[in-house]
XYZ file of C-alpha atoms in Angstrom:
673
model
C 57.823 -9.837 12.921
C 56.082 -7.532 10.578
C 57.890 -4.216 12.046
C 57.247 -0.956 9.919
C 59.652 1.943 10.041
C 57.590 4.861 10.099
C 59.880 8.100 8.728
C 59.758 10.792 11.272
C 61.795 13.619 8.822
C 58.598 15.658 7.880
C 60.824 18.901 7.626
C 60.289 18.678 3.966
C 56.337 19.550 5.811
C 54.729 22.548 3.805
C 53.540 24.326 7.743
C 50.192 26.430 5.446
C 47.559 24.922 3.750
C 46.840 21.657 1.469
C 50.451 20.961 -0.947
C 50.826 22.250 -4.079
C 49.655 18.669 -7.095
C 48.702 17.930 -9.830
C 45.904 15.570 -9.732
C 46.227 13.747 -12.893
C 49.301 12.974 -12.071
C 52.398 10.400 -10.660
C 52.617 11.846 -7.778
C 49.056 12.436 -6.029
C 47.666 9.208 -7.632
C 49.961 6.599 -6.503
C 51.094 5.897 -2.642
C 54.334 4.259 -3.985
C 56.261 3.124 -8.029
C 57.729 -0.072 -7.121
C 60.219 -0.793 -9.884
C 59.066 -4.159 -9.083
C 55.243 -5.118 -9.716
C 53.353 -5.510 -6.656
C 52.769 -9.921 -7.379
C 56.731 -10.337 -8.857
C 56.835 -13.246 -6.012
C 53.016 -14.845 -5.856
C 53.313 -16.768 -8.334
C 57.538 -18.449 -7.370
C 56.088 -18.588 -3.481
C 56.149 -22.203 -2.113
C 53.259 -24.068 -0.891
C 51.991 -24.523 2.483
C 53.867 -27.687 3.635
C 51.664 -30.428 5.238
C 52.871 -31.710 8.074
C 53.332 -35.457 9.351
C 51.016 -36.644 10.937
C 53.561 -37.977 12.613
C 55.033 -34.597 13.769
C 51.106 -33.051 14.603
C 50.526 -36.020 16.928
C 53.754 -35.236 19.068
C 53.376 -32.069 19.238
C 48.835 -32.371 19.787
C 50.568 -34.258 22.956
C 53.038 -31.639 24.373
C 51.000 -28.962 23.419
C 47.959 -30.110 26.171
C 50.324 -31.896 28.701
C 50.755 -28.616 30.710
C 47.156 -29.101 30.707
C 46.601 -31.889 31.442
C 46.593 -34.770 34.798
C 50.052 -37.597 33.973
C 46.241 -40.259 34.789
C 44.475 -37.802 31.904
C 47.595 -37.333 29.268
C 48.399 -41.369 29.184
C 44.731 -41.370 28.098
C 45.189 -38.968 26.009
C 48.663 -40.669 24.402
C 46.602 -43.987 23.717
C 43.707 -42.119 22.293
C 46.584 -39.799 19.859
C 48.307 -43.443 19.280
C 44.953 -45.124 17.847
C 44.342 -42.587 15.529
C 48.338 -42.278 14.193
C 47.672 -45.754 13.583
C 44.685 -45.838 11.899
C 42.296 -43.091 10.284
C 44.724 -40.355 10.864
C 46.509 -41.657 8.425
C 43.336 -42.252 5.795
C 42.626 -38.911 6.970
C 46.224 -37.334 6.636
C 45.539 -39.572 2.828
C 42.861 -37.830 1.259
C 44.055 -34.370 2.672
C 47.524 -35.076 0.974
C 45.485 -36.359 -2.474
C 43.287 -33.386 -2.195
C 45.904 -30.384 -1.937
C 48.036 -32.623 -4.847
C 44.575 -31.301 -6.907
C 44.547 -27.861 -5.832
C 48.369 -26.681 -6.305
C 46.742 -22.535 -7.196
C 46.117 -22.750 -2.855
C 47.061 -23.661 0.472
C 44.973 -26.753 2.177
C 43.475 -24.169 4.763
C 42.741 -21.757 2.344
C 39.790 -22.818 1.587
C 38.438 -24.495 4.377
C 39.607 -21.454 6.563
C 36.868 -17.980 4.949
C 34.134 -21.514 5.073
C 35.295 -21.373 8.866
C 34.400 -17.800 8.829
C 31.127 -16.943 6.714
C 29.979 -20.275 8.259
C 30.001 -19.383 11.693
C 27.064 -17.038 13.148
C 28.319 -15.370 15.782
C 28.135 -10.812 15.765
C 30.365 -9.331 13.424
C 31.384 -7.271 17.314
C 33.574 -8.165 19.311
C 33.524 -11.914 18.336
C 35.340 -11.601 15.084
C 36.066 -7.731 13.824
C 39.224 -6.543 14.925
C 40.721 -2.482 16.023
C 43.327 -1.363 15.068
C 43.473 2.467 16.746
C 45.852 4.842 14.539
C 48.191 7.674 16.629
C 47.216 10.632 16.555
C 48.152 13.692 13.932
C 50.593 16.121 16.717
C 50.111 19.759 14.517
C 46.493 20.508 15.174
C 46.001 21.708 11.594
C 45.367 18.031 10.330
C 43.978 16.552 13.606
C 40.591 17.795 13.501
C 37.883 15.352 12.287
C 36.720 16.513 8.564
C 40.236 17.190 7.194
C 42.157 13.889 9.739
C 39.015 12.202 7.534
C 40.325 13.537 4.219
C 43.484 12.741 4.499
C 42.730 9.085 5.229
C 40.831 8.813 2.566
C 43.530 10.392 -0.192
C 46.197 8.033 1.431
C 43.289 4.317 1.398
C 43.374 5.433 -2.528
C 46.956 6.432 -3.195
C 47.347 2.757 -1.558
C 44.600 0.884 -3.554
C 45.592 2.795 -7.144
C 49.434 1.629 -6.910
C 48.208 -2.107 -5.959
C 45.676 -1.798 -8.887
C 48.000 -0.125 -10.990
C 51.208 -3.765 -9.976
C 52.363 -0.578 -8.097
C 52.803 -0.774 -4.318
C 55.738 -2.662 -3.096
C 55.803 -6.287 -2.704
C 55.475 -7.095 0.718
C 58.719 -8.737 1.992
C 59.775 -9.616 5.240
C 63.499 -9.277 5.932
C 65.727 -10.139 7.528
C 68.278 -7.824 8.392
C 67.009 -4.730 5.495
C 69.864 -2.335 5.834
C 71.002 -5.204 3.913
C 68.761 -6.009 1.313
C 66.051 -3.476 1.688
C 67.975 -1.578 -1.135
C 68.770 -0.582 -4.693
C 69.932 -3.415 -5.391
C 68.460 -5.727 -3.631
C 65.386 -4.926 -6.271
C 68.404 -4.592 -9.531
C 68.831 -8.783 -8.884
C 65.264 -9.459 -8.159
C 64.523 -7.510 -11.002
C 66.614 -9.993 -13.538
C 65.531 -13.214 -11.156
C 63.015 -15.061 -13.147
C 59.529 -14.570 -12.020
C 58.846 -19.062 -11.540
C 61.723 -18.737 -9.009
C 62.445 -15.227 -7.633
C 61.279 -15.992 -4.094
C 64.200 -18.567 -4.087
C 66.385 -15.444 -5.229
C 64.963 -13.375 -2.363
C 65.918 -16.149 -0.033
C 69.726 -15.192 -0.978
C 69.399 -11.750 0.116
C 67.640 -13.279 3.830
C 64.670 -11.536 2.458
C 61.256 -13.837 2.254
C 58.392 -12.540 0.091
C 54.911 -12.501 1.965
C 51.610 -13.817 0.145
C 49.541 -10.770 -1.000
C 46.612 -12.654 -2.618
C 44.372 -10.644 0.482
C 45.593 -7.499 -0.194
C 42.644 -7.420 -3.813
C 39.663 -7.971 -1.129
C 40.833 -4.593 1.036
C 38.815 -1.636 -0.773
C 34.962 -2.541 -2.731
C 34.165 -6.019 0.053
C 31.328 -6.959 1.591
C 30.342 -9.464 3.719
C 26.862 -10.166 2.244
C 25.253 -12.786 5.658
C 23.330 -15.790 4.573
C 21.540 -18.141 5.758
C 24.256 -21.663 6.976
C 26.483 -19.146 5.692
C 27.806 -15.294 4.410
C 28.800 -14.635 1.202
C 32.239 -12.561 0.220
C 30.931 -9.615 -2.925
C 34.041 -7.781 -4.564
C 33.358 -4.049 -6.460
C 36.340 -2.869 -7.588
C 35.574 -0.785 -9.837
C 33.952 1.284 -7.582
C 34.183 4.854 -7.498
C 32.522 6.104 -3.996
C 33.253 5.157 -0.316
C 30.136 4.605 2.125
C 30.182 7.589 5.066
C 27.969 7.538 7.435
C 27.038 9.902 10.079
C 24.961 9.572 13.192
C 23.827 6.441 11.562
C 22.402 8.320 8.790
C 24.708 6.583 5.206
C 26.145 8.624 2.695
C 27.398 7.862 -1.110
C 30.645 10.104 -1.548
C 32.090 9.762 -5.170
C 35.790 9.548 -4.545
C 36.811 8.486 -7.639
C 36.011 10.739 -11.285
C 35.130 8.990 -14.107
C 38.270 8.226 -15.128
C 39.024 5.843 -12.170
C 41.337 9.386 -11.381
C 40.568 10.598 -7.284
C 39.156 13.817 -6.933
C 41.521 16.411 -6.275
C 42.301 17.493 -2.132
C 39.764 20.315 -1.975
C 37.282 18.790 -3.896
C 37.043 15.119 -1.236
C 37.120 18.061 1.031
C 34.383 19.408 0.497
C 32.009 16.574 -0.474
C 32.636 15.188 3.289
C 32.104 18.818 4.349
C 28.158 18.905 2.370
C 27.919 15.625 4.319
C 28.753 17.431 7.720
C 26.178 20.349 6.839
C 23.536 17.457 5.914
C 23.143 15.854 8.222
C 23.155 19.206 10.380
C 20.237 19.963 8.579
C 18.201 16.500 10.584
C 17.900 14.412 13.500
C 19.717 11.641 14.208
C 18.814 8.622 11.985
C 15.549 6.957 13.784
C 15.917 4.178 11.665
C 19.715 3.248 11.586
C 19.473 0.664 9.319
C 23.410 -0.560 10.302
C 23.113 -2.131 13.653
C 21.722 -4.732 11.713
C 25.032 -5.741 11.205
C 26.147 -6.450 14.820
C 22.928 -8.890 14.514
C 24.159 -13.151 14.870
C 24.311 -14.087 11.154
C 21.566 -16.463 10.911
C 19.166 -12.594 12.153
C 20.813 -10.575 10.145
C 20.203 -12.974 6.939
C 16.312 -12.967 7.438
C 15.463 -8.947 8.388
C 17.846 -8.445 4.524
C 15.698 -10.942 2.765
C 13.080 -9.116 4.051
C 14.276 -5.207 3.271
C 15.730 -6.239 0.335
C 11.961 -7.042 -0.894
C 11.634 -3.631 -1.854
C 13.299 -2.725 -5.064
C 14.576 0.484 -3.999
C 16.252 -0.986 -0.781
C 17.391 -3.735 -2.661
C 19.081 -0.830 -5.116
C 21.203 1.048 -2.832
C 21.653 -1.761 -0.398
C 23.447 -2.766 -3.780
C 25.120 -1.005 -5.546
C 25.898 2.240 -3.074
C 26.923 0.338 0.140
C 27.741 -2.840 -0.823
C 30.087 -1.941 -3.087
C 31.660 1.400 -2.189
C 35.207 1.330 -1.333
C 35.004 1.198 1.546
C 33.137 2.984 4.817
C 34.284 6.249 7.127
C 32.418 6.513 9.950
C 32.211 10.005 11.110
C 31.470 9.579 14.928
C 30.014 12.335 16.167
C 30.980 14.267 20.076
C 28.441 13.041 22.412
C 30.424 9.734 20.924
C 33.390 10.608 23.080
C 37.417 11.543 22.276
C 40.701 10.448 23.544
C 41.535 10.470 26.783
C 45.444 9.356 27.618
C 43.823 8.787 31.255
C 40.950 7.175 30.462
C 41.211 5.557 27.950
C 38.833 2.225 27.897
C 34.468 4.625 27.194
C 36.199 5.494 23.649
C 38.459 1.750 22.733
C 34.501 -0.226 23.747
C 33.364 2.432 21.687
C 35.883 1.744 18.697
C 35.168 -2.345 18.996
C 31.447 -2.873 19.036
C 29.773 0.522 20.357
C 26.009 1.228 19.876
C 26.571 0.191 16.249
C 24.619 2.692 14.866
C 26.807 4.031 12.740
C 28.811 1.088 12.102
C 28.745 -1.010 8.974
C 30.257 -4.317 10.127
C 30.189 -6.061 6.948
C 32.464 -3.993 5.100
C 36.004 -5.711 5.056
C 37.779 -1.738 6.265
C 35.640 0.804 8.323
C 37.727 4.031 8.715
C 36.709 4.947 12.534
C 37.156 9.111 13.335
C 36.153 10.086 16.164
C 34.950 14.186 17.050
C 38.913 14.811 17.831
C 40.085 13.742 14.551
C 40.899 10.091 16.555
C 41.425 7.435 13.838
C 40.934 3.599 13.540
C 40.200 0.914 11.769
C 37.517 -1.483 11.775
C 38.092 -4.892 9.607
C 35.857 -8.048 8.839
C 37.646 -11.376 9.459
C 37.416 -13.620 6.971
C 38.491 -11.956 3.664
C 41.965 -11.258 5.001
C 44.269 -11.262 8.230
C 46.929 -8.715 10.040
C 49.172 -8.849 7.905
C 47.220 -7.161 4.970
C 45.704 -4.959 7.374
C 48.729 -4.061 8.528
C 51.072 -2.714 6.194
C 47.508 -0.759 4.433
C 47.611 0.675 7.883
C 51.458 1.038 8.905
C 51.443 2.736 5.142
C 48.487 5.194 6.323
C 48.869 6.236 8.535
C 53.143 7.675 7.118
C 51.490 8.737 4.487
C 49.588 11.600 6.345
C 51.927 12.546 7.803
C 54.578 12.518 5.727
C 51.881 14.000 2.646
C 48.116 15.016 4.104
C 47.281 16.888 1.527
C 44.877 18.705 2.902
C 45.131 21.361 6.479
C 42.412 23.298 8.196
C 43.573 26.203 6.103
C 42.707 24.133 2.904
C 40.238 26.614 1.193
C 37.471 23.505 0.192
C 35.522 23.543 -3.235
C 31.691 23.701 -2.409
C 29.608 20.511 -2.886
C 26.346 21.657 -1.108
C 23.550 20.413 -3.998
C 25.621 18.543 -5.875
C 23.626 14.567 -5.179
C 25.323 13.183 -7.955
C 28.786 12.752 -5.790
C 27.189 13.364 -2.515
C 24.147 10.648 -2.116
C 22.038 10.408 0.952
C 20.736 7.067 0.914
C 17.360 7.416 2.080
C 15.969 3.525 2.132
C 11.966 3.004 3.202
C 11.625 1.369 6.180
C 8.584 -1.319 6.634
C 7.374 -2.185 10.570
C 9.627 -5.087 10.268
C 12.815 -3.860 10.152
C 11.988 -0.787 12.161
C 11.173 -3.973 15.006
C 14.393 -6.032 13.474
C 16.724 -2.735 14.010
C 15.161 -1.624 17.654
C 16.023 -6.232 18.634
C 19.102 -5.889 17.247
C 20.294 -2.370 19.173
C 19.437 -3.445 22.610
C 21.192 -7.550 21.736
C 24.445 -5.142 21.029
C 23.876 -2.757 23.828
C 23.903 -5.492 26.805
C 26.654 -7.385 24.797
C 28.753 -4.410 24.688
C 27.043 -2.866 28.458
C 28.825 -6.035 29.066
C 32.663 -5.674 27.896
C 34.712 -5.403 30.412
C 38.244 -3.436 29.617
C 41.307 -3.531 31.679
C 44.733 -1.660 30.437
C 48.097 -1.604 31.422
C 51.410 -0.064 31.169
C 54.479 -1.106 32.445
C 57.048 1.462 31.777
C 59.561 -1.143 33.625
C 59.674 -3.583 30.903
C 60.391 -1.932 27.134
C 62.464 -2.474 23.712
C 65.486 -1.367 25.911
C 65.404 -3.674 28.739
C 64.466 -6.842 26.610
C 67.656 -5.782 24.049
C 69.686 -4.783 27.544
C 68.711 -8.596 28.991
C 69.513 -10.565 25.991
C 65.550 -10.822 26.395
C 62.501 -12.190 23.641
C 60.381 -9.445 23.914
C 57.582 -11.610 22.855
C 58.335 -14.935 24.874
C 58.656 -12.276 28.063
C 54.879 -10.726 27.838
C 53.972 -14.363 26.790
C 55.545 -16.139 29.927
C 54.183 -13.239 31.846
C 50.218 -13.852 30.841
C 50.866 -17.992 31.906
C 52.384 -16.452 35.587
C 49.635 -13.997 35.760
C 46.637 -16.850 35.219
C 48.759 -18.761 36.917
C 48.739 -15.978 40.077
C 45.325 -14.515 39.699
C 43.067 -18.550 39.231
C 45.167 -20.901 40.084
C 46.192 -22.257 36.807
C 46.586 -23.318 33.392
C 44.049 -23.000 30.298
C 44.127 -23.540 26.346
C 46.299 -19.906 25.255
C 46.204 -18.765 21.954
C 49.094 -16.505 20.009
C 48.391 -16.261 16.232
C 52.049 -16.518 13.343
C 51.120 -15.729 10.374
C 52.170 -18.532 7.659
C 52.039 -15.511 4.435
C 55.049 -17.052 3.427
C 53.746 -19.305 1.564
C 51.091 -18.879 -1.783
C 47.907 -18.508 0.218
C 48.530 -18.914 3.510
C 47.016 -17.631 6.263
C 47.908 -18.241 10.277
C 49.211 -21.179 12.197
C 48.383 -21.196 15.821
C 51.097 -21.401 18.630
C 50.584 -22.784 22.171
C 52.180 -20.475 24.647
C 51.365 -22.926 27.356
C 53.784 -25.064 27.542
C 55.521 -26.783 30.072
C 58.669 -24.462 30.183
C 56.404 -21.816 31.036
C 54.193 -24.096 33.938
C 57.855 -24.801 35.362
C 58.346 -21.614 35.715
C 55.837 -20.699 37.315
C 55.783 -23.079 39.749
C 59.303 -22.253 40.906
C 58.996 -18.720 40.938
C 56.297 -19.147 43.306
C 57.581 -21.406 45.547
C 57.950 -20.035 49.395
C 61.800 -18.109 49.412
C 63.301 -21.012 51.775
C 62.523 -23.654 48.565
C 62.676 -21.133 45.602
C 65.501 -21.312 42.887
C 68.164 -18.672 42.988
C 67.593 -16.447 40.794
C 70.201 -17.313 38.532
C 68.624 -21.502 38.395
C 64.921 -18.834 37.411
C 67.047 -16.860 34.739
C 67.777 -20.203 33.190
C 64.295 -21.735 33.301
C 62.670 -18.015 31.559
C 66.484 -18.224 29.005
C 64.407 -22.009 28.127
C 61.360 -20.993 28.335
C 61.883 -18.498 25.437
C 63.783 -21.290 23.314
C 60.808 -23.433 23.267
C 58.982 -20.306 22.181
C 61.308 -18.887 19.541
C 60.922 -22.657 17.973
C 57.255 -23.058 18.372
C 57.194 -19.590 17.004
C 59.742 -21.081 13.861
C 57.395 -24.351 13.767
C 54.289 -22.539 12.898
C 55.268 -19.980 10.431
C 56.880 -22.556 8.058
C 53.560 -24.762 8.449
C 55.194 -26.749 11.303
C 52.692 -26.480 13.887
C 49.065 -28.797 14.829
C 46.256 -27.278 15.022
C 45.582 -26.424 11.470
C 46.640 -29.543 9.659
C 44.177 -31.028 12.017
C 41.640 -28.705 11.657
C 42.267 -29.788 7.814
C 41.628 -33.821 8.965
C 38.388 -32.937 10.829
C 37.017 -30.691 7.746
C 38.372 -33.759 5.601
C 36.486 -36.489 7.200
C 33.512 -33.899 7.170
C 33.623 -33.888 2.741
C 34.191 -37.397 2.585
C 31.148 -38.234 5.323
C 33.612 -39.980 7.405
C 32.629 -40.771 11.472
C 34.364 -38.046 12.817
C 37.477 -39.320 15.221
C 37.106 -39.958 18.309
C 40.833 -37.785 18.703
C 38.308 -34.329 18.569
C 35.884 -35.301 21.483
C 38.778 -35.552 24.056
C 39.080 -33.161 26.983
C 42.200 -32.829 25.305
C 41.327 -31.925 22.433
C 38.462 -29.447 23.900
C 40.069 -27.997 26.209
C 42.378 -26.772 24.163
C 40.913 -25.710 22.070
C 38.741 -23.482 24.833
C 40.656 -20.277 24.407
C 40.634 -18.971 27.408
C 44.230 -16.776 26.791
C 43.466 -15.285 23.612
C 46.436 -12.776 22.332
C 47.776 -11.354 19.584
C 50.268 -8.204 18.698
C 50.660 -5.771 15.886
C 54.073 -4.321 15.748
C 53.865 -1.388 14.177
C 55.154 2.511 15.312
C 51.964 4.127 14.379
C 49.560 2.028 16.421
C 47.964 3.861 19.447
C 46.071 0.678 20.638
C 44.785 -2.289 19.817
C 41.693 -5.091 20.168
C 38.957 -8.203 20.764
C 37.013 -9.331 21.658
C 37.324 -12.949 24.287
C 36.780 -15.279 21.952
C 35.473 -17.137 24.552
C 32.715 -15.997 27.273
C 34.661 -16.676 29.878
C 38.036 -16.076 28.244
C 40.241 -13.115 28.230
C 40.705 -10.846 25.008
C 44.559 -9.917 24.880
C 45.627 -7.163 23.167
C 49.596 -6.527 23.986
C 52.674 -4.661 22.067
C 56.710 -3.744 23.328
C 57.581 -0.202 22.862
C 60.188 1.992 23.440
C 58.961 2.659 26.490
C 56.380 0.669 27.867
C 55.041 -3.095 27.138
C 51.175 -2.367 27.415
C 47.985 -4.697 27.435
C 44.555 -3.883 26.691
C 42.461 -6.914 28.907
C 38.665 -8.026 27.492
C 37.101 -10.061 29.432
C 32.491 -10.362 29.776
C 31.400 -9.092 33.211
C 29.788 -11.936 35.100
C 32.008 -14.772 32.971
C 35.916 -13.552 33.690
C 38.019 -11.250 35.665
C 39.500 -8.957 33.911
C 40.505 -6.073 37.428
C 41.904 -9.687 38.941
C 43.695 -10.666 35.962
C 45.590 -7.277 34.730
C 46.324 -6.765 39.099
C 47.971 -10.262 38.522
C 49.595 -9.475 34.867
C 51.283 -6.403 36.642
C 52.357 -8.421 39.983
C 53.344 -11.155 37.550
C 55.741 -8.044 35.442
C 57.381 -7.091 38.732
C 58.359 -11.005 39.769
C 60.332 -11.770 36.683
C 62.316 -8.314 36.421
C 63.153 -9.190 39.359
C 64.602 -11.635 38.089
C 66.301 -10.982 35.190
C 67.572 -8.306 37.125
C 68.853 -10.605 40.194
C 70.927 -12.851 37.860
C 72.135 -9.719 36.380
C 73.920 -8.614 39.148
C 74.969 -11.649 40.338
C 76.607 -12.653 37.206
C 78.553 -9.482 37.075
C 79.476 -10.077 40.080
C 80.676 -13.631 39.852
C 83.209 -11.491 36.432
C 83.958 -9.323 38.845
C 85.337 -11.921 41.910
C 86.466 -13.739 39.120
């Protein structure tokens, strides 16, 4: 939905060393200098609506129908009706009243933060997603320390633009050629701020909430017993650099807050590599603890900071860092087109020795320059991270400030700007690190990952046959599961509600009666199978239903977040949890066996996350110009990932065959007429 357009015209790039820059000049210090202030639309964004209780109940019943027998669905209808006429009405009224008292935000924002921060599960695999960036095909910019320097500079340019209100406002343009123009910006400039969003709607341009952006940098999740907290240090001038488990605080902004020159930042990273080469890998890699169960990490941290030196270093150098850069060693793996799984598993969760999963953003740079982002999820969602990810890719491609030929400014011995973080470890911490390493290693070893790249289905074929790409992919997931495991399960697709102030996400339920009917029909024996034309009509119905559900979710008219908020209201008010939440239907639909996420980005090489339930499938997918791709994660002995991915390929084959056959039949009929 939020697709970046990356300008691939690179002809103006110098093929020699770094660009000539005036380091304090606007061109170097800022990624963008928007005519409209970054938060120009924020004040006028509409509030996230609370759906009508009756609509939520109807949508819930429709969503659970394909998962239930007629008898089960009948019983569920009775419980839902009792809820709608009874306690549901009371909770809905209380939620509406609470929302009216907090007009500065959305009804879901705080409960959603609380949900994330109170969960005690480890961050890797359970929450932190992975985005892998396409590599730079020019060797002089792909080398590890060069790539790291350029992504650091571009990140800082993004951050400084955001802080200075110069980053372009996030706007979804229905027709970018008509609205993403200088004329549009001139009209918006004269629109009163209180109505700017509605003026933008006239151009079919939809401003998005940007309240999460200020937590992109300088933010850390701090483990606490029962519920974590987020801390921010937006005025920091250093980043955290990790190498073989060692940690370094590296200044990247000068005392006035300006980005240091490219040669200086390059020199400081090289100083880190030099320091690291002079010692063994960290004997006690503290970062492993950030992969722990959250209460365990909270206890370990509480003990660790009893030492005042550790407390000061942890707070000032680690928690306060703008972001984390993990420079991985050769033994951690490099990208192999023919065998991507080992590196992707390492980047997603890995051994955790060279990670600090609590940072809002971690840039992972492999020995071959492969670059990825692993991000902590509680502070924000994909819209903000994807914008940053796309801008980073575009800027490093169009304006890399250093290359392998750049002469760096030496920083060896400059311990004011390159500070090794040397903690003092007691036996309790050493033991905690060992235990955390063993637990994380066992979890990662239990993870399976399978990839599918299907060339017969891509953007061009979807356009050629008038198909909705996302709907077709989601239908394929349903068919794949039905073929492999003979049933239908709770399925999850995330949809952003960032068109509203402090919107987060809404759940779209892609397992529908329409997808079930198609799956049953296409799997019938040949003698009783509907014709290709009839099957194509069923595919079109699936797409129509899917499109309607997506539209409802994006407009804040789903049912999941409303039911979640009603349950939270009961807890806040000290009321009993309604029977609805104890039904098999509610439990079944929220046991997300199939959990999916897609990111539309020309910058993306791969995206992945762990299963959200032990016996589930975590599916990161995308449709590119050349292929449809999926990365499926499962836990061994819990779910059969290989069986699912093989079934998915078969599902693609079946659906493509129907589309082509129905198209041929339709063309033949037209010719005969």
